[in-house]
CSV table of C-alpha atoms in Angstrom, one decimal:
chain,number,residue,atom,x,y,z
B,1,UNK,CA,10.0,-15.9,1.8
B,2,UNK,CA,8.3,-18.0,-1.0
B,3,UNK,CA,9.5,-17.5,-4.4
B,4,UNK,CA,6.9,-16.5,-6.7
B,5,UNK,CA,5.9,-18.8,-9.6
B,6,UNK,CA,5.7,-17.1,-13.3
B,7,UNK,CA,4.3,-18.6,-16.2
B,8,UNK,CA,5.6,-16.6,-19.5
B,9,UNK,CA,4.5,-17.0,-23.0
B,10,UNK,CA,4.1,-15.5,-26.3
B,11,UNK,CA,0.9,-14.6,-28.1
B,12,UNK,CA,2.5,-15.6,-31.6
B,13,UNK,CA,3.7,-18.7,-32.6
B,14,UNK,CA,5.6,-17.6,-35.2
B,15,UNK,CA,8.8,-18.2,-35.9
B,16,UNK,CA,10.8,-14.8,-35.4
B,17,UNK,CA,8.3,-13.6,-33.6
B,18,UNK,CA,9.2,-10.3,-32.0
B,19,UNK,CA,6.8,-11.3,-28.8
B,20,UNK,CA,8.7,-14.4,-28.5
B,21,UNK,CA,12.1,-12.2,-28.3
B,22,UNK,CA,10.4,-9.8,-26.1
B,23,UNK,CA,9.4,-12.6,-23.7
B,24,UNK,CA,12.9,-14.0,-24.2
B,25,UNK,CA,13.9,-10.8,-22.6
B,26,UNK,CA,11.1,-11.0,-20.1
B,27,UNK,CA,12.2,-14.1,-18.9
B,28,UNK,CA,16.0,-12.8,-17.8
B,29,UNK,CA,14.6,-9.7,-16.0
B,30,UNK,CA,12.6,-12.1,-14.2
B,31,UNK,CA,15.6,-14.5,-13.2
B,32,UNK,CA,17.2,-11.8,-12.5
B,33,UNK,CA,14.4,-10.3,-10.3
B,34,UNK,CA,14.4,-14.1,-8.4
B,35,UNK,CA,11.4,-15.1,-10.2
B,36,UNK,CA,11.2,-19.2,-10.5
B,37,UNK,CA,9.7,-19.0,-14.2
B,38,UNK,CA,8.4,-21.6,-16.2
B,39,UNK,CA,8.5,-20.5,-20.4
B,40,UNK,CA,6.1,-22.1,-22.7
B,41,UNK,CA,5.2,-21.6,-25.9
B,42,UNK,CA,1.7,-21.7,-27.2
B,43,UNK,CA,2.7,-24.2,-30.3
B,44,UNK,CA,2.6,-27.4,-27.9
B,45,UNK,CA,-1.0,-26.0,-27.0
B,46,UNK,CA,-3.1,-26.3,-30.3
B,47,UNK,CA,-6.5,-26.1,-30.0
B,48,UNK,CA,-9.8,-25.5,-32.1
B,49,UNK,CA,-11.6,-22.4,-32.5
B,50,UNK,CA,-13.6,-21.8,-29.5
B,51,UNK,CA,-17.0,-23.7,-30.3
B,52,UNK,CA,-20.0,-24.0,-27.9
B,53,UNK,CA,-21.2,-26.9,-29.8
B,54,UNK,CA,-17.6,-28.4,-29.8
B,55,UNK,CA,-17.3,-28.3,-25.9
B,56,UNK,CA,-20.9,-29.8,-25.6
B,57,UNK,CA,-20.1,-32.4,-27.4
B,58,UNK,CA,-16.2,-33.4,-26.4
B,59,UNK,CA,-15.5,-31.5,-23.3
B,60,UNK,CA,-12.7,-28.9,-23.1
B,61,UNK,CA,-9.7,-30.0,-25.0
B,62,UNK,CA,-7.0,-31.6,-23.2
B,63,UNK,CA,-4.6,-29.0,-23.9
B,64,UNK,CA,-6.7,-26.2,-22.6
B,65,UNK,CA,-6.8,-28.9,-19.1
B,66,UNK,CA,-2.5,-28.8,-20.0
B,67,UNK,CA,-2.5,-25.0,-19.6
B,68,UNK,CA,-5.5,-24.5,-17.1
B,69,UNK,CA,-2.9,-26.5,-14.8
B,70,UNK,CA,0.5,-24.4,-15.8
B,71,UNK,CA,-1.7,-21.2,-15.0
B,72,UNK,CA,-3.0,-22.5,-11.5
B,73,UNK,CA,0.0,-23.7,-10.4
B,74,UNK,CA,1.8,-20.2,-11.2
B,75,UNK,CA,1.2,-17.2,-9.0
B,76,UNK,CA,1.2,-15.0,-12.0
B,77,UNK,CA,1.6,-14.3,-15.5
B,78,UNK,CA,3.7,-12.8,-17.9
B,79,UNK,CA,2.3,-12.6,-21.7
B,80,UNK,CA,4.0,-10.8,-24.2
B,81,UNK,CA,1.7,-10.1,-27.4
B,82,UNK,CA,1.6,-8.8,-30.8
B,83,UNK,CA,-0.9,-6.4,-32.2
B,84,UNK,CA,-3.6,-8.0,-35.3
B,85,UNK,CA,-5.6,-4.8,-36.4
B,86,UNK,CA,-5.4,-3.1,-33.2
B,87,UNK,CA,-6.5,-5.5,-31.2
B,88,UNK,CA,-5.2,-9.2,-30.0
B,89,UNK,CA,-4.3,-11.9,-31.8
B,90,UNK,CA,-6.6,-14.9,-32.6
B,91,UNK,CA,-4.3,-17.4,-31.3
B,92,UNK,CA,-3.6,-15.9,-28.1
B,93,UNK,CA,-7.8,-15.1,-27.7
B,94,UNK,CA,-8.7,-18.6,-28.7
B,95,UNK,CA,-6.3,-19.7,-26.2
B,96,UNK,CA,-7.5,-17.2,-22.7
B,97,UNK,CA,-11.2,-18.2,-24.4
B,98,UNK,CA,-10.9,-22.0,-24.0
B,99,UNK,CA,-9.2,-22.0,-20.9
B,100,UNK,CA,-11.9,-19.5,-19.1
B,101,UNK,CA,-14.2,-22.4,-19.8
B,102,UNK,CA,-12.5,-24.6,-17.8
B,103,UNK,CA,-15.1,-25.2,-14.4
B,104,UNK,CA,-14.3,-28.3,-12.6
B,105,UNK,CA,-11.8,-31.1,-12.8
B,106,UNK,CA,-11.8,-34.4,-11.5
B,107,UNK,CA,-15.1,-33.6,-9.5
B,108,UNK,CA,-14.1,-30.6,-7.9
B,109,UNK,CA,-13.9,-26.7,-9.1
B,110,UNK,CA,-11.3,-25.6,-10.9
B,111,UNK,CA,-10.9,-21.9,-12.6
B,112,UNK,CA,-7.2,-21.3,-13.4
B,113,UNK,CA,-7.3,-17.9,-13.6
B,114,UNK,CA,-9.2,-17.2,-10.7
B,115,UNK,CA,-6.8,-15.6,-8.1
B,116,UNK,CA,-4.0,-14.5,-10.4
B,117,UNK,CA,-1.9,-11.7,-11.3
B,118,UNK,CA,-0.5,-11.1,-14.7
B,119,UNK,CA,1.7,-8.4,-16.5
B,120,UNK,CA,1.5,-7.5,-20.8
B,121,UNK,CA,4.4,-6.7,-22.8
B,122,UNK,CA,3.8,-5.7,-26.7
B,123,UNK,CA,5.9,-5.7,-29.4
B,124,UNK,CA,5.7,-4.4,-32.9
B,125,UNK,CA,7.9,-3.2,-35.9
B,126,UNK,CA,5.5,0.2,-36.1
B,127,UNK,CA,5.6,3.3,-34.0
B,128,UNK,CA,2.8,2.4,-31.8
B,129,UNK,CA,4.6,-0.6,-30.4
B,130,UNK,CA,2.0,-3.4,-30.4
B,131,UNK,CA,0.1,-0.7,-27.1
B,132,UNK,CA,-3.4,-0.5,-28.9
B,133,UNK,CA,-4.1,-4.3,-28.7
B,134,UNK,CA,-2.8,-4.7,-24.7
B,135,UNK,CA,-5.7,-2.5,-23.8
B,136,UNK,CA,-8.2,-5.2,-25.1
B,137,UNK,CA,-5.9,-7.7,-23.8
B,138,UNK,CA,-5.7,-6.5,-20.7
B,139,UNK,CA,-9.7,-6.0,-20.4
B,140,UNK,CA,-10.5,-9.6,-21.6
B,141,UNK,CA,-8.0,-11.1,-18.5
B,142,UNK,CA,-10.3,-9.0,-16.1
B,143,UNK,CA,-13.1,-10.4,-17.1
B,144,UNK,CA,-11.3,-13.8,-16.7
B,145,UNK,CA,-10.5,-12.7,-12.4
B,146,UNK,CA,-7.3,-11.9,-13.1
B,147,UNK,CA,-5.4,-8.4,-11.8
B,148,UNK,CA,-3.1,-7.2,-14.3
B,149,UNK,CA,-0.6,-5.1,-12.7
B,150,UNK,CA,-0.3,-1.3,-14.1
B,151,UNK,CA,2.8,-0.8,-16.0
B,152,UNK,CA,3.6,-2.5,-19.3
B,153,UNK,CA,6.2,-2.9,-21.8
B,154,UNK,CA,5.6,-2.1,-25.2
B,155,UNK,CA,8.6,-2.5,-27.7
B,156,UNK,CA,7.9,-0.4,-31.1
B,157,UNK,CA,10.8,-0.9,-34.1
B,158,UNK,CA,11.1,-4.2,-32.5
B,159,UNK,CA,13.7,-5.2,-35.6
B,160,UNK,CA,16.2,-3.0,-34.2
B,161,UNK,CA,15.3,-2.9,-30.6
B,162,UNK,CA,17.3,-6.5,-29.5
B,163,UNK,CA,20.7,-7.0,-29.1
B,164,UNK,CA,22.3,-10.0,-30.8
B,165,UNK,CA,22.3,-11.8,-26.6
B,166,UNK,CA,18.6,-11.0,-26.6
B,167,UNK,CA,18.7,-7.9,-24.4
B,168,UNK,CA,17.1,-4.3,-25.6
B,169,UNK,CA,19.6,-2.1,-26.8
B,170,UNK,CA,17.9,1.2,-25.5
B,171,UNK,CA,17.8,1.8,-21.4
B,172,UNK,CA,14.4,2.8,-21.5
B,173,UNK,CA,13.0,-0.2,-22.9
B,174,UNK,CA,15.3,-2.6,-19.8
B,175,UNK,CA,14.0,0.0,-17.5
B,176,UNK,CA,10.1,-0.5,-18.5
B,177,UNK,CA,11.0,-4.3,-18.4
B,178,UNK,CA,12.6,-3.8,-15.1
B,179,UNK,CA,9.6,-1.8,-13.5
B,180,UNK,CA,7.1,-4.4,-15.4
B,181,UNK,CA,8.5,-7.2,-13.7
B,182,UNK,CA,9.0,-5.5,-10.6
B,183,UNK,CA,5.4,-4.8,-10.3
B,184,UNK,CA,4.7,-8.5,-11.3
B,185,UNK,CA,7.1,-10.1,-8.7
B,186,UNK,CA,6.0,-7.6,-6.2
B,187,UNK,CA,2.0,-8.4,-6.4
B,188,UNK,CA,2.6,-12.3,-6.8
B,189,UNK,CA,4.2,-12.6,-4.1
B,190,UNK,CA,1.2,-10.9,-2.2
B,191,UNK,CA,-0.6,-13.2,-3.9
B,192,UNK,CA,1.1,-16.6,-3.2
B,193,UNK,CA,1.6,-15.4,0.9
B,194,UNK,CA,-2.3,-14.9,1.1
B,195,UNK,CA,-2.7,-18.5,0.0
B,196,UNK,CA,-0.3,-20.0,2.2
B,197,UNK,CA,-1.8,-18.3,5.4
């Protein structure tokens, strides 16, 4: 049985983040789940803000190419996000905006997200948990092709929520991450076997 390939990353870059620790967290439930997963973060991928004129004139930037590849050689994704005003963050758009441009390399097509499967996390210090911004997140990824599997995890209080090895101190939230991944593994794996037939 093939072992399906995850690519996980944050949505925030910044340092303390509580999306990184959530996909920290994401990343042992998926070990544990016999995931082969590859973390990144979304610092060694700077790019500019998505420009029309820009990509006329210079192409897609190479570290939109950099990621297009990580995502089309993974049979799903794992993105854990925080919420800006309800919504997602401009980083993590930008990002998903640039590499949806991506058409053809080398002479043939190539659209990384074509054919994918991901699965949202959120986490934020308030009550609502970072939840209002995964719904736009998880609409913009379907208009990119990908399926984005059903449940979600979405850590609220985040400052309290992590133990000091990383895990989440409350059952409920390991359980949500549990039946997240679970869900993830499960569909990628459909995923990567249609391929190989």
């Amino acid at each position: 049985m093939p072992v399906p390939k995850i690519l996980v990353f944050a949505g925030s870059i910044r340092s303390g983040a509580f999306s990184i620790r959530t996909a920290d967290a994401a990343v042992g439930e998926l070990a544990r789940q016999g995931a082969d997963v590859t973390r990144v973060s979304l610092v060694d991928y700077p790019l500019p803000i998505m420009d029309e004129d820009l990509e006329r004139e210079k192409g897609i930037p190479e570290n939109a190419l950099r990621l297009g590849r990580l995502i089309a050689a993974s049979d799903g994704l794992l993105i854990a996000s925080p919420e800006y005003n309800s919504s997602i963050p401009p980083l993590l758009k930008n990002t998903i905006d640039w590499v949806s441009r991506i058409r053809r390399e080398n002479g043939r097509a190539f659209r990384p997200f074509a054919g994918k499967v991901a699965a949202l996390c959120s986490s934020s210090d308030g009550a609502f948990a970072g939840v209002r911004g995964l719904y736009h997140l998880r609409s913009v990824l379907m208009a990119c092709g990908v399926e984005v599997v059903t449940p979600q995890c979405s850590v609220g209080r985040a400052s309290e929520a992590f133990d000091e090895d990383g895990g989440f101190r409350e059952e409920r939230l390991r359980q949500a991450m549990e039946n997240v991944v679970r869900a993830l593994v499960e569909r990628a794996h459909m995923f990567s076997t249609a391929v190989e037939r």
